[in-house]
Short mmCIF file of C-alpha atoms and ligand atoms in Angstrom, two decimals:
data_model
loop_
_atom_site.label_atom_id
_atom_site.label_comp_id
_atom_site.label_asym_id
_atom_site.label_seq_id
_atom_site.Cartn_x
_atom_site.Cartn_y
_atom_site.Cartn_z
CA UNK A 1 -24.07 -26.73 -33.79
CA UNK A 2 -21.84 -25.98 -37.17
CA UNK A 3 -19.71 -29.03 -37.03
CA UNK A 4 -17.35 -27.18 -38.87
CA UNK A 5 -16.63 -23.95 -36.43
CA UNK A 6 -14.73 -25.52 -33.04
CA UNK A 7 -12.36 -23.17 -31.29
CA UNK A 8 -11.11 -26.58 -29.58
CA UNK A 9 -9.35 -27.31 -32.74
CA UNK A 10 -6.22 -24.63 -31.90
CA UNK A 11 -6.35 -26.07 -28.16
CA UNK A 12 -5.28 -29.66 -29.20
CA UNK A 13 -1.89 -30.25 -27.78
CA UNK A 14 0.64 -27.76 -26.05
CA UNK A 15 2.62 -26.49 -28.84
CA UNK A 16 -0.44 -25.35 -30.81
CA UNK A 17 -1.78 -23.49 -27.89
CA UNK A 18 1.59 -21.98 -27.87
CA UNK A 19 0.84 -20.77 -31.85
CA UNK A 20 -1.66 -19.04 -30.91
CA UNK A 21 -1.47 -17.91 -27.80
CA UNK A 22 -2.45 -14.46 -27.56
CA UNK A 23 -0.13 -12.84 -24.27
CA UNK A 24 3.51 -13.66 -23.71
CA UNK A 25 5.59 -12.64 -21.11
CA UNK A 26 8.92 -12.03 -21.30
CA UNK A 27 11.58 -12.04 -17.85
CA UNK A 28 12.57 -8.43 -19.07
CA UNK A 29 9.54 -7.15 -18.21
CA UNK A 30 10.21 -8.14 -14.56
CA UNK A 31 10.88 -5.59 -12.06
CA UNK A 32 11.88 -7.18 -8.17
CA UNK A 33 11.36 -4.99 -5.04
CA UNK A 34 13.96 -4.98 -2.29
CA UNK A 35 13.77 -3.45 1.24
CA UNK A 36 17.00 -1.97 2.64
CA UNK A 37 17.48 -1.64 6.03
CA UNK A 38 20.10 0.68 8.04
CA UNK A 39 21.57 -1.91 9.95
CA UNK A 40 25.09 -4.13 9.16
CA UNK A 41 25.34 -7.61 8.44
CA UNK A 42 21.53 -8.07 8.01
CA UNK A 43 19.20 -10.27 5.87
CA UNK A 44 16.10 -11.38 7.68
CA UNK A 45 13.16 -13.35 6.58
CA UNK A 46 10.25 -9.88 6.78
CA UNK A 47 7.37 -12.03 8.72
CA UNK A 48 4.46 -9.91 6.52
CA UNK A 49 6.42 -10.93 3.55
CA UNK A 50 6.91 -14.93 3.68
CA UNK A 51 10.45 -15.47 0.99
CA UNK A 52 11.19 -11.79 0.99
CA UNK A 53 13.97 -10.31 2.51
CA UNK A 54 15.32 -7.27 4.38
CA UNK A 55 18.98 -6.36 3.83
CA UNK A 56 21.62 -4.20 5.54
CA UNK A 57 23.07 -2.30 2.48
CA UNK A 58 26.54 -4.24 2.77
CA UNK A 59 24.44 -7.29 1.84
CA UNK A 60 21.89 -6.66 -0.48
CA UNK A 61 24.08 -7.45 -3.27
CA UNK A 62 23.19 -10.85 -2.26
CA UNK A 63 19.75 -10.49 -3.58
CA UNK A 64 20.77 -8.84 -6.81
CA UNK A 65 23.23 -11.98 -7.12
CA UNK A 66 20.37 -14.41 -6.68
CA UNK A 67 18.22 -12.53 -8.61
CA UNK A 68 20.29 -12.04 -11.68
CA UNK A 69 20.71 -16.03 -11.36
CA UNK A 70 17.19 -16.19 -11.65
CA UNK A 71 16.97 -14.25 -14.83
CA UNK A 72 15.69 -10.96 -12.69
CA UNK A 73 17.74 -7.38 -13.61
CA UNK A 74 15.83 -4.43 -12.32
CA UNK A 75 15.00 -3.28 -8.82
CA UNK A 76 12.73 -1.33 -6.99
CA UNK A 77 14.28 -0.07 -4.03
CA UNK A 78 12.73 0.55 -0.47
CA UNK A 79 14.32 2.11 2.76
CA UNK A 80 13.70 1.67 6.26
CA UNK A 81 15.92 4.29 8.20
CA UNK A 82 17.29 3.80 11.83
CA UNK A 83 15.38 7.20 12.61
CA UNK A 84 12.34 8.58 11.37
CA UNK A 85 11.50 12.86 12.24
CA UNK A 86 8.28 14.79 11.04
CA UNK A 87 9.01 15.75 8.25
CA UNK A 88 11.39 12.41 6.83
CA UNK A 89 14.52 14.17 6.53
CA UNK A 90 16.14 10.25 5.86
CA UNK A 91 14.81 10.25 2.79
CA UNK A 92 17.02 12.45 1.16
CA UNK A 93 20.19 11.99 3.08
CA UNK A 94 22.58 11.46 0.77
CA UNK A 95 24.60 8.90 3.19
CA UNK A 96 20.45 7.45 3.74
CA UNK A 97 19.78 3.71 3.92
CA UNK A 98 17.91 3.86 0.18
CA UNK A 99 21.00 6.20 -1.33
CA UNK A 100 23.29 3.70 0.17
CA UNK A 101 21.53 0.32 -0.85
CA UNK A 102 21.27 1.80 -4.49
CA UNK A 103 24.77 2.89 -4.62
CA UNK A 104 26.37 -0.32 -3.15
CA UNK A 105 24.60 -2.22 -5.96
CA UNK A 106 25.58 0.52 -8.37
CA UNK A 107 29.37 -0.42 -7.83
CA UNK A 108 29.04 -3.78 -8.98
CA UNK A 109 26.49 -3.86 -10.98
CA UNK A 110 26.39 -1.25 -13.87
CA UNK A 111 24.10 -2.70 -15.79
CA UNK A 112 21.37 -3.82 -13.37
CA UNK A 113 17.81 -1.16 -13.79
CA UNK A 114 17.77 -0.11 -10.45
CA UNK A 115 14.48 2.11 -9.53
CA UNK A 116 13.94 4.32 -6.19
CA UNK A 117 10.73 4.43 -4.88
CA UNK A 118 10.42 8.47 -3.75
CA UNK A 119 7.72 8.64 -1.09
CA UNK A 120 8.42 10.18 2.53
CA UNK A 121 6.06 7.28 4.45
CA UNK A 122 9.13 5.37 5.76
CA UNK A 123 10.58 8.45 6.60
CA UNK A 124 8.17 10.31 8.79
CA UNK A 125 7.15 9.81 12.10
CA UNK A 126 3.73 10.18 11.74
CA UNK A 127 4.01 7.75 8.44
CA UNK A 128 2.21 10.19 5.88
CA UNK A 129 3.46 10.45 2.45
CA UNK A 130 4.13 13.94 3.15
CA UNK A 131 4.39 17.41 5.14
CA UNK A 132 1.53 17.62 7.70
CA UNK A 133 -0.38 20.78 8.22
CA UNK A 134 -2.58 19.66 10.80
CA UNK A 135 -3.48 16.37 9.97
CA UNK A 136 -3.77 17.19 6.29
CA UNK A 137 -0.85 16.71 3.88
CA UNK A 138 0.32 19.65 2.85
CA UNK A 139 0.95 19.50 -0.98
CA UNK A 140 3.31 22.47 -1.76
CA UNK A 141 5.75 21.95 1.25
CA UNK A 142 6.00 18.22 0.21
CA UNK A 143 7.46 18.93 -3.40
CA UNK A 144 10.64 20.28 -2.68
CA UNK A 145 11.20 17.92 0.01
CA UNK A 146 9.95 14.89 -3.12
CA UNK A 147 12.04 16.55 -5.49
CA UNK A 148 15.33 16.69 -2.76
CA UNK A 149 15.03 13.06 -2.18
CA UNK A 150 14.77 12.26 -6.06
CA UNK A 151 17.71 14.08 -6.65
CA UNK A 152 20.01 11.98 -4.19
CA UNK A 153 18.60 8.99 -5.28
CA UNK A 154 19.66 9.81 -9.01
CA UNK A 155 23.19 11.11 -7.50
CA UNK A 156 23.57 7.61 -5.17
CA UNK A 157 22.38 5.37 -9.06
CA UNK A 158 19.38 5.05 -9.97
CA UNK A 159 18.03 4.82 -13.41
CA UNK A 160 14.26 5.61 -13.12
CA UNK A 161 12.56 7.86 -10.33
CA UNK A 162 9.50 6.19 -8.42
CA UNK A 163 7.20 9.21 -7.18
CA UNK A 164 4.69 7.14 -4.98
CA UNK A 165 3.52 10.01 -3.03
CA UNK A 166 0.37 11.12 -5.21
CA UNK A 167 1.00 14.62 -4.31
CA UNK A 168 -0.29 16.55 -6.87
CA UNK A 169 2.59 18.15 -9.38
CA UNK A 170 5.12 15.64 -8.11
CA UNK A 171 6.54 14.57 -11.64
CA UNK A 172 6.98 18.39 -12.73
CA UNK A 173 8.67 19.24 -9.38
CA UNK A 174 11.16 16.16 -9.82
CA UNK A 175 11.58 16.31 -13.36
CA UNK A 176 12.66 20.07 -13.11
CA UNK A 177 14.90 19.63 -10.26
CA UNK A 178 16.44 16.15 -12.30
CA UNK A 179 16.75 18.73 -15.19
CA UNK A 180 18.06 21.52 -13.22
CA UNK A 181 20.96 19.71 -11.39
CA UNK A 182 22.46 17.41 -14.82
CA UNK A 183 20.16 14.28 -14.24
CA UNK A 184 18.32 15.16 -17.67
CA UNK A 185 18.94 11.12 -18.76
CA UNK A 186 17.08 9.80 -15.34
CA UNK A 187 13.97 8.86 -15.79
CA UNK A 188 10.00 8.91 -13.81
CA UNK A 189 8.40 5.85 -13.56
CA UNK A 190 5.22 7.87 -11.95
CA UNK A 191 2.97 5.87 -9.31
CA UNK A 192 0.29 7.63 -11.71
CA UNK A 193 -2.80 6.18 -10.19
CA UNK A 194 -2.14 4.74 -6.96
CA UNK A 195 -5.34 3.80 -5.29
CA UNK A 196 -6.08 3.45 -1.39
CA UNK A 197 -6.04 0.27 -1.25
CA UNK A 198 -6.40 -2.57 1.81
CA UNK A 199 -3.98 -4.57 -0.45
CA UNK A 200 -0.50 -2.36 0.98
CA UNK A 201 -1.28 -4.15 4.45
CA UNK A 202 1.59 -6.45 4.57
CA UNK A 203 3.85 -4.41 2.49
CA UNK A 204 3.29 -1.52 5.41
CA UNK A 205 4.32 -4.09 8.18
CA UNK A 206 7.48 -4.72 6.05
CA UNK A 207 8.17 -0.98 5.48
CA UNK A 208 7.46 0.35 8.96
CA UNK A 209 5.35 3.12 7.10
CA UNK A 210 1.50 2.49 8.83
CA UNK A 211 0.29 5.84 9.26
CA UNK A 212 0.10 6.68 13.11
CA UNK A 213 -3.33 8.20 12.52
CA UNK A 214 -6.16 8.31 9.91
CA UNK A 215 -5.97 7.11 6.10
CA UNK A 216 -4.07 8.12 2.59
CA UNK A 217 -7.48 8.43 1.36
CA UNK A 218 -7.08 11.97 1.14
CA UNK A 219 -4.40 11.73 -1.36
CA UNK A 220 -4.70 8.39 -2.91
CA UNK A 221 -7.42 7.64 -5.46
CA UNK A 222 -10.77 6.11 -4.34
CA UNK A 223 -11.36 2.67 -5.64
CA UNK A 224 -14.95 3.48 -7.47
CA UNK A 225 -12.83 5.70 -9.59
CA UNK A 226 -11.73 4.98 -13.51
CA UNK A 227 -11.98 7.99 -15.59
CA UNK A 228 -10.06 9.58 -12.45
CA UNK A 229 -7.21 7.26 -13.10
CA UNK A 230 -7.03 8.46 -16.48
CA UNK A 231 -6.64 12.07 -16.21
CA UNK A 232 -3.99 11.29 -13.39
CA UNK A 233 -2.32 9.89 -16.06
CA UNK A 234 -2.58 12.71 -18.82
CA UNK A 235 -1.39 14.61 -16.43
CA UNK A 236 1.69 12.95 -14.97
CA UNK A 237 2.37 12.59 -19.15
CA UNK A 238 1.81 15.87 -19.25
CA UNK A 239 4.25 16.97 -16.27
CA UNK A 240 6.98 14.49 -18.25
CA UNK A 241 6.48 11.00 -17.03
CA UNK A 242 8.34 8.41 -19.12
CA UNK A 243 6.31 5.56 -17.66
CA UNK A 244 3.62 5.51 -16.34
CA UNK A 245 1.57 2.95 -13.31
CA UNK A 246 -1.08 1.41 -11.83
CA UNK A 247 -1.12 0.03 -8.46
CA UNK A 248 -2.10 -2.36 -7.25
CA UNK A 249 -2.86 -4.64 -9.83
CA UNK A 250 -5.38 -7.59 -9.66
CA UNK A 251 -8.37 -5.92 -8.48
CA UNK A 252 -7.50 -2.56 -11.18
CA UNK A 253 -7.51 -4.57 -14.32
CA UNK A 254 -10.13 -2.71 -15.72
CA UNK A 255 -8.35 0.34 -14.93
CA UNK A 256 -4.89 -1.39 -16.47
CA UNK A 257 -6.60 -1.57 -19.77
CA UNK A 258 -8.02 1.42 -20.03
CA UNK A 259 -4.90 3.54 -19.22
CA UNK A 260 -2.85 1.14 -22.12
CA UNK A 261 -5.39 2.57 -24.68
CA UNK A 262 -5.40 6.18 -23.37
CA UNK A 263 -1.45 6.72 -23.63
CA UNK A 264 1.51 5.61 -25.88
CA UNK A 265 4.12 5.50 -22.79
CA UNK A 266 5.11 2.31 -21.13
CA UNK A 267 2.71 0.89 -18.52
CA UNK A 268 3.77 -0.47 -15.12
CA UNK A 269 1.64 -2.41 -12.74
CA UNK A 270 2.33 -2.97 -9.55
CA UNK A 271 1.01 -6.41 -8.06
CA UNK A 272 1.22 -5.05 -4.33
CA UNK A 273 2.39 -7.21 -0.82
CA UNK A 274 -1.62 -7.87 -0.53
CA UNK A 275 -1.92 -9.46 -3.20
CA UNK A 276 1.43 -11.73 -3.05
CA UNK A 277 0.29 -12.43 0.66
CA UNK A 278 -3.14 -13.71 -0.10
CA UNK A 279 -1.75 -16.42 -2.89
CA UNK A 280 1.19 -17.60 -0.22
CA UNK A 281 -1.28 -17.75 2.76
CA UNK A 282 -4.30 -19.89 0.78
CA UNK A 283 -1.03 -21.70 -0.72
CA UNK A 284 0.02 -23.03 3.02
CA UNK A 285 -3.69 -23.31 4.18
CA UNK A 286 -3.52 -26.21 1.13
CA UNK A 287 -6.75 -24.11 -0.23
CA UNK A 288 -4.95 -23.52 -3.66
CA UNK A 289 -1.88 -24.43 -5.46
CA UNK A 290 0.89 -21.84 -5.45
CA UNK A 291 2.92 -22.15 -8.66
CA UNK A 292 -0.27 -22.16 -11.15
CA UNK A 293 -2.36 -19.29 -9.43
CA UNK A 294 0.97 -17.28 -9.67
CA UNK A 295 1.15 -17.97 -13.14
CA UNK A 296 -2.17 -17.27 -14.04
CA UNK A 297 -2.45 -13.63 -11.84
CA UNK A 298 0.21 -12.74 -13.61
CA UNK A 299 -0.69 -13.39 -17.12
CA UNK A 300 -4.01 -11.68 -16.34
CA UNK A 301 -2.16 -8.68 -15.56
CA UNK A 302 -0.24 -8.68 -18.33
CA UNK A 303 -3.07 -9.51 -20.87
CA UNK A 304 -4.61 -6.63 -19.45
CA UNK A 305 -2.57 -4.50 -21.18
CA UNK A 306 0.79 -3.75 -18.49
CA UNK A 307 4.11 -3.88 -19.95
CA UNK A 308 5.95 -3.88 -16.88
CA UNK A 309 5.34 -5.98 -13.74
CA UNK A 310 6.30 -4.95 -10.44
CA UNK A 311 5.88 -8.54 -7.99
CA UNK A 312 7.61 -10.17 -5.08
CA UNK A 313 7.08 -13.31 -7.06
CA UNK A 314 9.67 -11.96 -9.74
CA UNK A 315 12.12 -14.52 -9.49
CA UNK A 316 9.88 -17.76 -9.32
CA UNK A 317 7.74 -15.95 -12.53
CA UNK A 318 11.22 -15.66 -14.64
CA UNK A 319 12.13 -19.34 -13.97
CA UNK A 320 8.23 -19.99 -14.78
CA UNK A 321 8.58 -18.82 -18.16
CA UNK A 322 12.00 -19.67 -19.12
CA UNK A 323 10.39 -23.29 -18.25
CA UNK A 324 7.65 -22.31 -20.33
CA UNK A 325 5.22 -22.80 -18.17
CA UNK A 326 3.35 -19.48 -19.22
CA UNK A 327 4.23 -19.47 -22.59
C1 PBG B 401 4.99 4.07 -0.43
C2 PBG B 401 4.55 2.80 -1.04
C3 PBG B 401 3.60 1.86 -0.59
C4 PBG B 401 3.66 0.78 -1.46
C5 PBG B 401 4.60 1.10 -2.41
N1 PBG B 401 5.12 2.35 -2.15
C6 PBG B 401 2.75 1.86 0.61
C7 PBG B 401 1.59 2.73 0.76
O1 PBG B 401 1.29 3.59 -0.06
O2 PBG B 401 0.96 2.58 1.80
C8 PBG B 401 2.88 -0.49 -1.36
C9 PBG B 401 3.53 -1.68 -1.98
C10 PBG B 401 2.93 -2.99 -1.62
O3 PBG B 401 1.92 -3.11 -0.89
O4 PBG B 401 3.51 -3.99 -2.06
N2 PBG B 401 4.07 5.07 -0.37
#
């Protein structure tokens, strides 16, 4: 060995690791889902979710409260209506549980990013994404319907459009109606390459949105797929995406770097219910320890190339690096 080449020499003592130290995360880059449900009075442990909450929209200014003491400022928010029809007509009522949880926060809290997931899945009473023909999603009749629902959730607050359906065109179809009605400054955070992924299981039990029948696998990606992922993502650029995602997260690094080197725009992952769930559960089976496998998921992600991180673990992570714990 060449005595005089030793990469142990930067890893000496803390603050020298912290010299060099190639990935830091910042709480900005945080984003915290919430679930909203149309109910009064309500916030209830969500048994999929261990330390997540549902809340009536009267009360989820709680969470925003606790979260902004935390360190946490932006949202991504979820609905669960009282009724669901076929084709998810809640979604874009403009008195709906989603329109109503974003524009309660709105009120007192102007300066909070607040994101709306736009997907019809909580809506409908078969739980697709979209319109079924048949049993197959029909793509053009599920636009308009997208498009409607982004619309009230720009009118109701919300700073950044979620399209989660991966219906094809769905960034165009919002961004023109956005454009069409005076929303020109609201912006798409595009579920670009959503894959169909075993990993939404808990999150689905939380959002009431299992599909009654079949898979998404006929509109969400297929897991072997990379180069896939990447034209999903020229085109949602193309159709005027100002960010852009992947989701989920830990087992799509791979695809998480390659989409940070194919685009300039902002990159979101999205470290899904599946994944939070699996740390949590080997946490209480005393198979790993919670706070340091949290810490290090979520550096991988980031060192993978996101810029933005959507996790349940959002609070603990901002009081983990204003500690300095991940440097
Ligand atoms: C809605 C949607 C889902 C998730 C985010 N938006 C569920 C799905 O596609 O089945 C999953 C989030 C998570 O698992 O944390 N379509």
């Amino acid at each position: 060995m060449n005595e005089s080449i030793c990469p142990r020499r930067l890893r000496s003592f803390s603050a020298l690791r912290g010299l060099v130290r190639e990935t830091r995360v910042s709480p900005q880059s945080l984003v915290y889902p919430l679930f909203v449900v149309e109910e009064q009075n309500v916030r209830r442990e969500i048994p999929s979710l261990p330390g997540q909450f549902h809340y009536s929209p009267d009360r989820v200014c709680e969470a925003v409260e606790e979260s902004l003491a935390h360190g946490v400022n932006k949202f991504l928010l979820f609905g669960l209506p009282a009724h669901k029809d076929e084709t998810g007509s809640g979604a874009w009522n403009p008195q709906g549980v989603v329109q109503q949880g974003l524009w309660a926060i709105r009120q007192r809290y102007p300066q909070v990013v607040l994101i709306g997931d736009v997907c019809l899945c909580e809506y409908t009473s078969h739980g697709h994404c979209g319109i079924l023909e048949g049993e197959v999603l029909d793509n053009d009749k599920t636009l308009p319907l997208l498009a409607k629902t982004a619309l009230s959730q720009a009118q109701a607050g919300a700073d950044l459009i979620a399209p989660s359906a991966m219906a094809d065109g769905q960034v165009r179809a919002i961004r023109s109606a956005l454009d069409r009605e005076g929303f020109a400054q609201t912006g798409i955070l595009s579920y670009s390459a959503k894959y169909a992924s075993a990993f939404y299981g808990p999150f689905r039990d939380a959002a009431g949105s299992a599909p009654s029948f079949g898979d998404r696998k006929s509109y969400q990606m297929d897991p072997h797929n990379l180069r896939e992922a990447l034209r999903e993502c020229a085109l949602d650029e193309a159709e005027g995406a100002d960010c852009l995602m992947v989701k989920p997260a830990l087992s799509y690094l791979d695809v998480i770097a390659k989409v940070r080197q194919s685009t300039h725009l902002p990159l979101a992952a999205y470290s899904v219910s599946g994944e939070y769930a699996m740390i949590k559960a080997a946490a209480r089976a005393g198979l790993i320890d919670e706070y340091p496998a949290m810490c290090e998921a979520t550096v991988s992600i980031f060192r993978a190339g996101a810029d933005i991180l959507i996790t349940y673990y959002a609070r603990e992570l901002a009081k983990a690096i204003v500690k300095g714990d991940m440097g």
